[in-house]
mmCIF file of C-alpha atoms in Angstrom:
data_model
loop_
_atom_site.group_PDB
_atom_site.id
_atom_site.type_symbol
_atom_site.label_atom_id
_atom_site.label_comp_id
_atom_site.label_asym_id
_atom_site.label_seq_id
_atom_site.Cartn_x
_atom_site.Cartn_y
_atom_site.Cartn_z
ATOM 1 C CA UNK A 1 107.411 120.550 143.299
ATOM 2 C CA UNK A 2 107.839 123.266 140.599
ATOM 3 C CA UNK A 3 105.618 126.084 140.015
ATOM 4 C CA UNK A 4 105.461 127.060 135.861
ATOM 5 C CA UNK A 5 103.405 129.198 134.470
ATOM 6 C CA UNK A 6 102.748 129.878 130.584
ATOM 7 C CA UNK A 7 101.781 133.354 129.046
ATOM 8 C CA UNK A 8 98.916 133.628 126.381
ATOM 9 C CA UNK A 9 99.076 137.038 124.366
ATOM 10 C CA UNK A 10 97.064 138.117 121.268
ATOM 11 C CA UNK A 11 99.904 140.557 120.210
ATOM 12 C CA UNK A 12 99.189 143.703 118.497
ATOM 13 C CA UNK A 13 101.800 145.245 115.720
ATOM 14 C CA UNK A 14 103.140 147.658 117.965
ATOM 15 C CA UNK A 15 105.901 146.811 120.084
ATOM 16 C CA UNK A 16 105.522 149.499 123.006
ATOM 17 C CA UNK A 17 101.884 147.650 123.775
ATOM 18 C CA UNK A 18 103.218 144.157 123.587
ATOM 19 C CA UNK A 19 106.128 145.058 126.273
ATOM 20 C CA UNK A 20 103.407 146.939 128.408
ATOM 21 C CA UNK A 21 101.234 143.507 128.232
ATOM 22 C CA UNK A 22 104.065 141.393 128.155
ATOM 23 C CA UNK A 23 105.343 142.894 132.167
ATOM 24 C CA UNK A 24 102.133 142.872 133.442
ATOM 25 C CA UNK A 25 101.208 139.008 132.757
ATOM 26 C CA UNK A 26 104.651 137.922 133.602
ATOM 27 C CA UNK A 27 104.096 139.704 137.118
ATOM 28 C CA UNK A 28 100.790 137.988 137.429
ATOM 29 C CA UNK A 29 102.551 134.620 136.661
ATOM 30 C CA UNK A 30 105.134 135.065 139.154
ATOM 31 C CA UNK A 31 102.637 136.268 141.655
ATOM 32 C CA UNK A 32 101.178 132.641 141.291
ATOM 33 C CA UNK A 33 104.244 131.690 142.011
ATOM 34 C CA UNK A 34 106.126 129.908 139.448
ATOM 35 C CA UNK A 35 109.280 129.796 139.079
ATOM 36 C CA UNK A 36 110.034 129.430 135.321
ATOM 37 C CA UNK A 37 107.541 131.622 132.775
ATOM 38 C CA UNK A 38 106.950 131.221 128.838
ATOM 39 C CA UNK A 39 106.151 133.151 126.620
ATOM 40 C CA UNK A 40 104.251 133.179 123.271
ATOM 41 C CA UNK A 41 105.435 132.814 120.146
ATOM 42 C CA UNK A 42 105.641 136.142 118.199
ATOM 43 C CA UNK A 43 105.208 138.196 121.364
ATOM 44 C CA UNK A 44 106.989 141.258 120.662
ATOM 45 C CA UNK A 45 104.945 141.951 117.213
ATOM 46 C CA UNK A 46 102.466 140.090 115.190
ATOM 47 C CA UNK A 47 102.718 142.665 112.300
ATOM 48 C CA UNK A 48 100.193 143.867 110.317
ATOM 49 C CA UNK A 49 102.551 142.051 107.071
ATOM 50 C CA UNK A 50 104.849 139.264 107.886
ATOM 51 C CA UNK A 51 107.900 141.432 106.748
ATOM 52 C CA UNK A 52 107.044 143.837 110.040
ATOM 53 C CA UNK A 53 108.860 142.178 112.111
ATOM 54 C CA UNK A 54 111.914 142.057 110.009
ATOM 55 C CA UNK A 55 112.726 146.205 111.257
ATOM 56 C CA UNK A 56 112.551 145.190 114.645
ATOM 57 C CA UNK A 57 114.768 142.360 114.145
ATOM 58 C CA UNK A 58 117.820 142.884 117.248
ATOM 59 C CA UNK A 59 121.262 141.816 117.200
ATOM 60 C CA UNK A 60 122.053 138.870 119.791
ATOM 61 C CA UNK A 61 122.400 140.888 123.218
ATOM 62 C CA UNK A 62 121.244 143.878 122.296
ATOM 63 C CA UNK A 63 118.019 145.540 121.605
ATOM 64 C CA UNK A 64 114.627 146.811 124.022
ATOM 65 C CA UNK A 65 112.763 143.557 123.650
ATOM 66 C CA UNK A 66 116.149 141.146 125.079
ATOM 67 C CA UNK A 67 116.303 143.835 127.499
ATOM 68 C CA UNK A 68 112.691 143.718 128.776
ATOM 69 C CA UNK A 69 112.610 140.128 129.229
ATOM 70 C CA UNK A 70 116.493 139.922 131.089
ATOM 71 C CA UNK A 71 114.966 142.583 133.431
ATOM 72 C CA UNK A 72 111.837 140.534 133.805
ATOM 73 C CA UNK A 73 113.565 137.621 134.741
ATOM 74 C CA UNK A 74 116.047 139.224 137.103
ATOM 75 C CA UNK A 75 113.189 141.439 138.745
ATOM 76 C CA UNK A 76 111.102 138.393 139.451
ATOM 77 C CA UNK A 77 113.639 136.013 139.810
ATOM 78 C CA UNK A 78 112.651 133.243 137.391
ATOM 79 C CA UNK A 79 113.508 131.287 134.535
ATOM 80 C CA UNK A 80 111.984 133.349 131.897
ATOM 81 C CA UNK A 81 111.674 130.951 128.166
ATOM 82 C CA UNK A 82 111.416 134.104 125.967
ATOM 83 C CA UNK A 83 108.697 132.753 123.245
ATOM 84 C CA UNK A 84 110.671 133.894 120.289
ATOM 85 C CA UNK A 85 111.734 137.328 118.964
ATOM 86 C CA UNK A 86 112.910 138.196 115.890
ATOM 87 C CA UNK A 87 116.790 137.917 115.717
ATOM 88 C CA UNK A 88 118.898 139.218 112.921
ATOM 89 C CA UNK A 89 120.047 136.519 110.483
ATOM 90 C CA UNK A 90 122.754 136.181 107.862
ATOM 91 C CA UNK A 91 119.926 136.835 104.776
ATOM 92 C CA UNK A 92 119.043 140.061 103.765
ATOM 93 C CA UNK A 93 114.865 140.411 104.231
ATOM 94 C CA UNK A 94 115.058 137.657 106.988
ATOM 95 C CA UNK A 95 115.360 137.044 110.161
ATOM 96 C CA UNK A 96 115.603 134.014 112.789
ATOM 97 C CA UNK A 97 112.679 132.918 115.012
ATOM 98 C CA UNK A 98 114.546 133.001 118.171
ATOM 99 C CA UNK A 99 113.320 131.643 121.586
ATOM 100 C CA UNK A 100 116.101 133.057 124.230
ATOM 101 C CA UNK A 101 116.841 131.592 127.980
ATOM 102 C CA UNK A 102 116.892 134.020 130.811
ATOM 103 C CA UNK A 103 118.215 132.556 134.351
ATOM 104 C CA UNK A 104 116.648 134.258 137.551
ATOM 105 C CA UNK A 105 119.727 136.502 137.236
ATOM 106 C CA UNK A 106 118.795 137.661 133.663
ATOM 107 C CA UNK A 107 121.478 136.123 132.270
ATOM 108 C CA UNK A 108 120.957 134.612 128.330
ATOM 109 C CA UNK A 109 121.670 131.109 128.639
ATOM 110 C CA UNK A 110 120.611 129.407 126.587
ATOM 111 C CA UNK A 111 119.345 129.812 122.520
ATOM 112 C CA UNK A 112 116.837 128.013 120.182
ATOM 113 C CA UNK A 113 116.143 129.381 116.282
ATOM 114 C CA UNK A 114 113.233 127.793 115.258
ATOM 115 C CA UNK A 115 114.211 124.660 112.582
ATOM 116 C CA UNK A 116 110.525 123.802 111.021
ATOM 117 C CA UNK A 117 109.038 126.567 109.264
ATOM 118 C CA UNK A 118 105.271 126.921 108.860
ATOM 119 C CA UNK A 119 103.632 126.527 105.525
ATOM 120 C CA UNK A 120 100.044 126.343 105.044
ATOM 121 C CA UNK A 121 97.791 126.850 102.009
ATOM 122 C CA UNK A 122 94.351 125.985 101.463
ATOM 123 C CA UNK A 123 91.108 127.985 100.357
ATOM 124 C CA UNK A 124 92.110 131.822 101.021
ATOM 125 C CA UNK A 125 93.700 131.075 104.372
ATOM 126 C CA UNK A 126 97.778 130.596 103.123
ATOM 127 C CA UNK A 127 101.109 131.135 105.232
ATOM 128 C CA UNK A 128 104.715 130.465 104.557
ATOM 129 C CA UNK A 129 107.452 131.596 107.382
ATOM 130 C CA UNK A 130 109.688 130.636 104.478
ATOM 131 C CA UNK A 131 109.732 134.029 102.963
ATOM 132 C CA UNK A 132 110.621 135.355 106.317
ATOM 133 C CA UNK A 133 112.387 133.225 108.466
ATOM 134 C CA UNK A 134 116.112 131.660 107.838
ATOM 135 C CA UNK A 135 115.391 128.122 110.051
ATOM 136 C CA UNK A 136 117.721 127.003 112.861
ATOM 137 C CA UNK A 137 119.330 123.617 112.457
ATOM 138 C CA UNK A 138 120.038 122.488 116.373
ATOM 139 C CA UNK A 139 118.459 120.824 118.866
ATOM 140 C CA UNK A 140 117.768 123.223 122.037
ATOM 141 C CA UNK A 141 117.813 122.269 125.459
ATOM 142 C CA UNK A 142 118.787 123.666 128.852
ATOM 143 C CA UNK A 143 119.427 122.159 132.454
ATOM 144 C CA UNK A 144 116.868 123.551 134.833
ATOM 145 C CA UNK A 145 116.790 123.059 138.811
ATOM 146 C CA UNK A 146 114.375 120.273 138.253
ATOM 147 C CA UNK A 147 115.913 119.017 135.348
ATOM 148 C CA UNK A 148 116.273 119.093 131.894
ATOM 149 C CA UNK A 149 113.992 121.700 129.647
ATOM 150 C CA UNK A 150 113.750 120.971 125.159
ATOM 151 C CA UNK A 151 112.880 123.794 123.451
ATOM 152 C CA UNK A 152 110.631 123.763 120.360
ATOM 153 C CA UNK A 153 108.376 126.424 118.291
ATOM 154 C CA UNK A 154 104.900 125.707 117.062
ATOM 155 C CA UNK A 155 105.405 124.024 113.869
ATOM 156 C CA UNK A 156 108.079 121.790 115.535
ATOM 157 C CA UNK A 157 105.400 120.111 117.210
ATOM 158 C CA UNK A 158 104.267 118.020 114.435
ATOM 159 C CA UNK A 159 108.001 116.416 114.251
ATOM 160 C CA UNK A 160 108.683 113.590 117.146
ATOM 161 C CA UNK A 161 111.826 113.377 115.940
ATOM 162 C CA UNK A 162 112.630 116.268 117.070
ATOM 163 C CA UNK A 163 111.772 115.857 120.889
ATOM 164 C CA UNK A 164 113.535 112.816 120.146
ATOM 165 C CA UNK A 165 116.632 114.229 119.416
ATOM 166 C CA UNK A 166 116.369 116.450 122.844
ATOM 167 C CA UNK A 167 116.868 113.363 125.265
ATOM 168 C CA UNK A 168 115.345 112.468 128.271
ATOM 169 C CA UNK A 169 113.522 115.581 129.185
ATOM 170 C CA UNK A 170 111.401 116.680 132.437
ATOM 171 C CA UNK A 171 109.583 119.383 130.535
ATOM 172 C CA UNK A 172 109.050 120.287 126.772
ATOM 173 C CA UNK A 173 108.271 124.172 125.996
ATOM 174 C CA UNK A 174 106.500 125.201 122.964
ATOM 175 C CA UNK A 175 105.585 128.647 122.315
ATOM 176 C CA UNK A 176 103.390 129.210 120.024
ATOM 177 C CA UNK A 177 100.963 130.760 117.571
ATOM 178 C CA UNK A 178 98.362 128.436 115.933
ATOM 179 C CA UNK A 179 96.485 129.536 113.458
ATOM 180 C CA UNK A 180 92.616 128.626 114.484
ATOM 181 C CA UNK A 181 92.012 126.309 111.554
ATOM 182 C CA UNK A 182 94.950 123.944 112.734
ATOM 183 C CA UNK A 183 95.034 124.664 115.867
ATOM 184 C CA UNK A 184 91.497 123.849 116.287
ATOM 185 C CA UNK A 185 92.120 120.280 114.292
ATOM 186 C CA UNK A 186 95.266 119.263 115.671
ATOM 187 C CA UNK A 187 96.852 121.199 118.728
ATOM 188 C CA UNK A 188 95.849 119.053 121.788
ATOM 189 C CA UNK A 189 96.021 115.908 120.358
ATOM 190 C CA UNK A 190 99.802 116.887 119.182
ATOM 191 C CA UNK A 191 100.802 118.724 122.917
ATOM 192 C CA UNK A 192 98.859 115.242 124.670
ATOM 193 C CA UNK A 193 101.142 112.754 121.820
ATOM 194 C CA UNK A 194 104.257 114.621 122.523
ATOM 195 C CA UNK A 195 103.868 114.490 126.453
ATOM 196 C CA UNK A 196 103.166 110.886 126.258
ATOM 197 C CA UNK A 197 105.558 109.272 124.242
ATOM 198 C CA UNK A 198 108.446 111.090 126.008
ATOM 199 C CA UNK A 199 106.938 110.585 129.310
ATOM 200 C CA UNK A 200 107.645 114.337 130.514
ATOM 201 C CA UNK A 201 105.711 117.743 131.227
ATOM 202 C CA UNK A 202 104.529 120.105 128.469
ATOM 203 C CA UNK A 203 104.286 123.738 128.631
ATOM 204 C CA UNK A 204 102.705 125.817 125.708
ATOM 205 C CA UNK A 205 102.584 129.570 125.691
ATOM 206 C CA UNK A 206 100.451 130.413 123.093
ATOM 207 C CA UNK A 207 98.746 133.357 121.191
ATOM 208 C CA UNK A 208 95.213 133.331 121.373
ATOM 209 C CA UNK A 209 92.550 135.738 119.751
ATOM 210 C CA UNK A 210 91.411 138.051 116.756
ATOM 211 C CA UNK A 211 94.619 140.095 116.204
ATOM 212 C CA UNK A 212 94.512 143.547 114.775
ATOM 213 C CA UNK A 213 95.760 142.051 111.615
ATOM 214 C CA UNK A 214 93.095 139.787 111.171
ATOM 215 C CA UNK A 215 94.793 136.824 111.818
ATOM 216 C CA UNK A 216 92.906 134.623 114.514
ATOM 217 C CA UNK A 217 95.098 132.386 116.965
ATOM 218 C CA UNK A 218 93.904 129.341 118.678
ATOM 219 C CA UNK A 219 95.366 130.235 122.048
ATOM 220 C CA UNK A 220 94.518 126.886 124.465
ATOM 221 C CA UNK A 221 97.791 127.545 126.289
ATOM 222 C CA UNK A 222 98.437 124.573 128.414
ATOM 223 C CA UNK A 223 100.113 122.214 130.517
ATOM 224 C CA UNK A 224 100.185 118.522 129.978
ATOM 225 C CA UNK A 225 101.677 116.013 132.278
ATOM 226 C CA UNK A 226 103.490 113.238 131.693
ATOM 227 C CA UNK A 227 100.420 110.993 131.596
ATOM 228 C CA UNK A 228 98.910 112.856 128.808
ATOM 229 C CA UNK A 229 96.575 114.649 130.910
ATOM 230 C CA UNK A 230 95.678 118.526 130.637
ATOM 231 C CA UNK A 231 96.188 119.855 133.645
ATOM 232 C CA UNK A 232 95.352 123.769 132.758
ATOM 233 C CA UNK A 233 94.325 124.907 129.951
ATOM 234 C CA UNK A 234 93.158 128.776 129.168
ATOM 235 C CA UNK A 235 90.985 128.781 125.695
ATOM 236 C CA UNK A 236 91.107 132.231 124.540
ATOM 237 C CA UNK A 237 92.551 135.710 125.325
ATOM 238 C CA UNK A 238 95.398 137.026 127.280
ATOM 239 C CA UNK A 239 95.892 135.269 130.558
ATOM 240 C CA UNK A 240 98.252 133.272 132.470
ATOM 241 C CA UNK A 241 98.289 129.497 133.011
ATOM 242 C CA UNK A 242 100.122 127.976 135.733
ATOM 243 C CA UNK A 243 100.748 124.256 137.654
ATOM 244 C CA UNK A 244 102.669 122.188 139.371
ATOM 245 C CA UNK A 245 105.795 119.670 137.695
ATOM 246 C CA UNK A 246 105.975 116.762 140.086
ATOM 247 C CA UNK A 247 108.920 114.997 139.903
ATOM 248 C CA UNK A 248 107.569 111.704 141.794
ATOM 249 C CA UNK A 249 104.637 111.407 139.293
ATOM 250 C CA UNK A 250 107.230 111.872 136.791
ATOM 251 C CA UNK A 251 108.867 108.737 137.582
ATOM 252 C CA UNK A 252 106.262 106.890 138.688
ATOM 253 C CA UNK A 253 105.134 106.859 135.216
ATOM 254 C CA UNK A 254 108.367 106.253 133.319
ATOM 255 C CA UNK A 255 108.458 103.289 136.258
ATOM 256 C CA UNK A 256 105.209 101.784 135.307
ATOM 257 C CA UNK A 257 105.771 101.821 131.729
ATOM 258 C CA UNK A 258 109.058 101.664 130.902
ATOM 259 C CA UNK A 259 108.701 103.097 127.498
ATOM 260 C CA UNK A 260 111.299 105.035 127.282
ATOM 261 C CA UNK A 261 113.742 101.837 128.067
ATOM 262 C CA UNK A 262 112.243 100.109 125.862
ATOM 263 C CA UNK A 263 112.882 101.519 122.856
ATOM 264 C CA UNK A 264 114.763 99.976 120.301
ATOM 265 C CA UNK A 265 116.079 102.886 117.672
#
């Protein structure tokens, strides 16, 4: 058995606070015991603009929120899945949406830029990561102690061919930060789908509140098992979520119906 834990934030635009909140929940979630933490999508800032977090943007290795999170990892000793941060990208004005790796030793070791890039527009509520965000164009995964870990952002949930691209995974991550309106409509159902029809664990980190921007999240961090079942859930607010990957269940299902096997393209 595997202890995981996810982190739900409702960041604020000020980094100092997020780092302060960001230490403290990890701590909790290794003092449940888990052994590999996530964390939320836009953790270190959710700005009161989306260009904000385009100043913080860090250079790969370098920079106080990659260092909080390898010392968070190495103090704790877990696999910390760093939500994303804002890395700098090749575009002037843009950045990537960057979930980092961190072994127990706080080593980086592993890298996902976010591919699919939110767009949303309908009555006054409209978003596009577009004008922000340069999208990532491979597949991220990672070998864990219990096996292997896909990494996804968000908006990549609503692509299976993604996860499908990842092969045969143990766990799925997916930080995120829902807006309420879809995340209200669609994020369960999509975190159940995705758990199902690749017979594995899912972990979502999520944000989850009013934010000082105005900007509501949906939060419902949670873990799904391989079944489709929620097995925690936390609706709103920050908090930590945390359960147990089971390897045997994990096959027993893939044994029972062979789906996976089955498939034909």
């Amino acid at each position: 058995m595997t202890t995981v834990a996810a982190i739900q934030m409702v960041s604020t635009p000020h980094l100092e606070d997020n780092l302060v909140t960001v230490r403290r929940l990890v701590a909790e979630a290794a003092g449940k015991g888990a052994t590999l933490v996530a964390l939320p999508e836009y953790w270190p800032i959710m700005g009161m603009t989306d260009v904000d977090k385009v100043a913080l943007a860090e250079e790969p290795g370098a920079g106080p929120i990659q260092a909080c999170m390898a010392e968070l990892a190495r103090e704790h000793g877990i696999w910390l899945v760093g939500g994303t941060l804002p890395i700098v990208s090749p575009s002037a004005g843009k950045v990537l949406n960057t979930t980092l790796v961190y072994d127990p030793q706080g080593v980086s070791m592993s890298r996902y830029d976010k591919i699919h890039l939110f767009g949303f527009n309908k009555g006054t509520e409209s978003y596009d990561e577009a004008r922000t965000i340069v999208p990532g164009d491979t597949v991220g995964v990672f070998d864990a102690p219990f096996g292997r870990v896909g990494l996804s952002v968000c908006y990549d949930l609503r692509f299976p061919e993604l996860y499908r691209a990842m092969g045969e995974c143990a766990l799925i991550i997916v930080p995120a930060a829902f807006t309420y309106t879809t995340g209200r409509a669609h994020w369960e159902v999509l975190l159940r789908a995705r758990a199902i029809e690749n017979q594995c664990y899912v972990l979502a980190a999520a944000q989850g509140g009013m934010h000082v921007n105005g900007r509501r999240t949906w939060g419902h961090s949670m873990l799904v098992d391989p079944w489709g079942e929620v097995k925690a859930v936390l609706p709103e607010g920050e908090g930590v979520i945390a359960g147990e990957l089971d390897p045997v269940f994990l096959l027993g299902v893939r044994d029972s119906l062979p789906a996976l096997r089955h498939r034909k393209m």
